[in-house]
Amino acid sequence: MADTGEGKKEEADYKTFHTFPLIRHTDMPEEMRVEAVELCVTACEKYTTNNESAAKMIKEMMDKKFGSSWHVVIGEGFGFEITHEVKNLLYMFFGGSLAVCVWKCS
């Protein structure tokens, strides 16, 4: 290994390349989706090391803005099967491998 600095530089470039939100599935109306994605990005950037606080922030803001009974899961490497209200689901990735699932069920 002649130059280990180059490998670290390439890895850092790769990580910064995937910091945009990637929506995997949603059935939300356009306006709600845009607000939810912005809220998720803000919370994940604010609480980079504490997913529980980020999820709590997202849930509280969604409850205030769109009515109660919102649920949020944030993490890496999890699976899920949920029942949700129609037009109230968002599943996205942020920062590469951090998954965010937001849904409403009452």
mmCIF file of C-alpha atoms in Angstrom:
data_model
loop_
_atom_site.group_PDB
_atom_site.id
_atom_site.type_symbol
_atom_site.label_atom_id
_atom_site.label_comp_id
_atom_site.label_asym_id
_atom_site.label_seq_id
_atom_site.Cartn_x
_atom_site.Cartn_y
_atom_site.Cartn_z
ATOM 1 C CA MET A 1 0.000 0.000 0.000
ATOM 2 C CA ALA A 2 1.998 2.909 -1.305
ATOM 3 C CA ASP A 3 -0.527 5.703 -0.713
ATOM 4 C CA THR A 4 -3.199 5.238 1.967
ATOM 5 C CA GLY A 5 -4.214 8.910 1.856
ATOM 6 C CA GLU A 6 -5.753 8.483 -1.607
ATOM 7 C CA GLY A 7 -8.006 5.637 -0.436
ATOM 8 C CA LYS A 8 -9.336 7.731 2.444
ATOM 9 C CA LYS A 9 -9.987 10.643 0.096
ATOM 10 C CA GLU A 10 -12.021 8.422 -2.263
ATOM 11 C CA GLU A 11 -14.019 7.030 0.679
ATOM 12 C CA ALA A 12 -14.774 10.547 1.950
ATOM 13 C CA ASP A 13 -15.903 11.611 -1.547
ATOM 14 C CA TYR A 14 -18.187 8.574 -1.739
ATOM 15 C CA LYS A 15 -19.795 9.358 1.618
ATOM 16 C CA THR A 16 -20.475 13.006 0.790
ATOM 17 C CA PHE A 17 -21.924 12.000 -2.583
ATOM 18 C CA HIS A 18 -24.853 10.183 -0.909
ATOM 19 C CA THR A 19 -26.063 12.862 1.505
ATOM 20 C CA PHE A 20 -29.185 13.719 -0.485
ATOM 21 C CA PRO A 21 -32.573 12.247 0.495
ATOM 22 C CA LEU A 22 -33.496 9.190 -1.565
ATOM 23 C CA ILE A 23 -37.217 8.388 -1.492
ATOM 24 C CA ARG A 24 -37.802 4.638 -1.837
ATOM 25 C CA HIS A 25 -41.591 4.672 -1.524
ATOM 26 C CA THR A 26 -44.273 7.232 -0.783
ATOM 27 C CA ASP A 27 -47.959 7.721 -1.432
ATOM 28 C CA MET A 28 -48.173 11.182 0.158
ATOM 29 C CA PRO A 29 -49.542 14.143 -1.765
ATOM 30 C CA GLU A 30 -46.818 16.387 -3.221
ATOM 31 C CA GLU A 31 -47.107 19.174 -0.637
ATOM 32 C CA MET A 32 -47.051 16.805 2.339
ATOM 33 C CA ARG A 33 -44.161 14.812 0.854
ATOM 34 C CA VAL A 34 -41.988 17.897 0.357
ATOM 35 C CA GLU A 35 -42.585 19.072 3.929
ATOM 36 C CA ALA A 36 -41.995 15.600 5.386
ATOM 37 C CA VAL A 37 -38.724 15.108 3.478
ATOM 38 C CA GLU A 38 -37.442 18.538 4.546
ATOM 39 C CA LEU A 39 -38.383 17.773 8.147
ATOM 40 C CA CYS A 40 -36.630 14.383 8.044
ATOM 41 C CA VAL A 41 -33.449 15.886 6.565
ATOM 42 C CA THR A 42 -33.434 18.682 9.164
ATOM 43 C CA ALA A 43 -33.935 16.265 12.065
ATOM 44 C CA CYS A 44 -31.290 13.811 10.833
ATOM 45 C CA GLU A 45 -28.764 16.622 10.364
ATOM 46 C CA LYS A 46 -29.552 18.145 13.774
ATOM 47 C CA TYR A 47 -29.358 14.836 15.664
ATOM 48 C CA THR A 48 -26.649 12.992 13.720
ATOM 49 C CA THR A 49 -25.737 10.713 16.631
ATOM 50 C CA ASN A 50 -29.166 10.322 18.270
ATOM 51 C CA ASN A 51 -31.799 8.688 16.059
ATOM 52 C CA GLU A 52 -34.325 8.597 18.904
ATOM 53 C CA SER A 53 -34.312 12.393 19.267
ATOM 54 C CA ALA A 54 -34.568 12.833 15.501
ATOM 55 C CA ALA A 55 -37.567 10.480 15.355
ATOM 56 C CA LYS A 56 -39.231 12.293 18.255
ATOM 57 C CA MET A 57 -38.757 15.666 16.527
ATOM 58 C CA ILE A 58 -40.239 14.359 13.259
ATOM 59 C CA LYS A 59 -43.205 12.745 15.015
ATOM 60 C CA GLU A 60 -44.044 15.859 17.042
ATOM 61 C CA MET A 61 -43.863 18.154 14.008
ATOM 62 C CA MET A 62 -45.957 15.814 11.831
ATOM 63 C CA ASP A 63 -48.551 15.527 14.636
ATOM 64 C CA LYS A 64 -48.803 19.329 14.834
ATOM 65 C CA LYS A 65 -48.940 19.885 11.092
ATOM 66 C CA PHE A 66 -51.029 16.952 9.827
ATOM 67 C CA GLY A 67 -52.957 15.647 12.856
ATOM 68 C CA SER A 68 -52.074 13.004 15.423
ATOM 69 C CA SER A 69 -51.097 9.320 15.200
ATOM 70 C CA TRP A 70 -47.833 9.654 13.235
ATOM 71 C CA HIS A 71 -45.089 7.067 13.767
ATOM 72 C CA VAL A 72 -41.390 7.329 12.890
ATOM 73 C CA VAL A 73 -38.594 4.752 12.720
ATOM 74 C CA ILE A 74 -34.999 5.802 11.988
ATOM 75 C CA GLY A 75 -32.035 3.461 11.749
ATOM 76 C CA GLU A 76 -29.851 1.168 9.690
ATOM 77 C CA GLY A 77 -30.515 -2.425 8.748
ATOM 78 C CA PHE A 78 -34.119 -2.941 9.774
ATOM 79 C CA GLY A 79 -37.147 -4.438 8.075
ATOM 80 C CA PHE A 80 -40.777 -3.635 8.635
ATOM 81 C CA GLU A 81 -44.322 -4.511 7.752
ATOM 82 C CA ILE A 82 -46.887 -1.889 8.700
ATOM 83 C CA THR A 83 -50.509 -0.944 8.230
ATOM 84 C CA HIS A 84 -50.990 2.725 7.415
ATOM 85 C CA GLU A 85 -53.608 5.174 6.250
ATOM 86 C CA VAL A 86 -53.684 5.692 2.490
ATOM 87 C CA LYS A 87 -51.633 8.688 1.323
ATOM 88 C CA ASN A 88 -49.702 8.857 4.627
ATOM 89 C CA LEU A 89 -46.480 6.850 4.126
ATOM 90 C CA LEU A 90 -42.907 7.932 3.434
ATOM 91 C CA TYR A 91 -39.913 5.583 3.301
ATOM 92 C CA MET A 92 -36.602 7.219 2.466
ATOM 93 C CA PHE A 93 -32.851 7.012 2.930
ATOM 94 C CA PHE A 94 -30.631 9.876 4.024
ATOM 95 C CA GLY A 95 -26.864 10.033 4.298
ATOM 96 C CA GLY A 96 -26.350 6.752 2.473
ATOM 97 C CA SER A 97 -27.542 4.013 4.815
ATOM 98 C CA LEU A 98 -29.795 5.816 7.326
ATOM 99 C CA ALA A 99 -33.408 4.814 6.666
ATOM 100 C CA VAL A 100 -36.417 6.880 7.758
ATOM 101 C CA CYS A 101 -39.955 5.513 7.733
ATOM 102 C CA VAL A 102 -42.818 7.890 8.556
ATOM 103 C CA TRP A 103 -46.450 6.764 8.530
ATOM 104 C CA LYS A 104 -49.820 7.566 10.012
ATOM 105 C CA CYS A 105 -52.262 5.080 11.451
ATOM 106 C CA SER A 106 -55.040 5.786 13.874
#
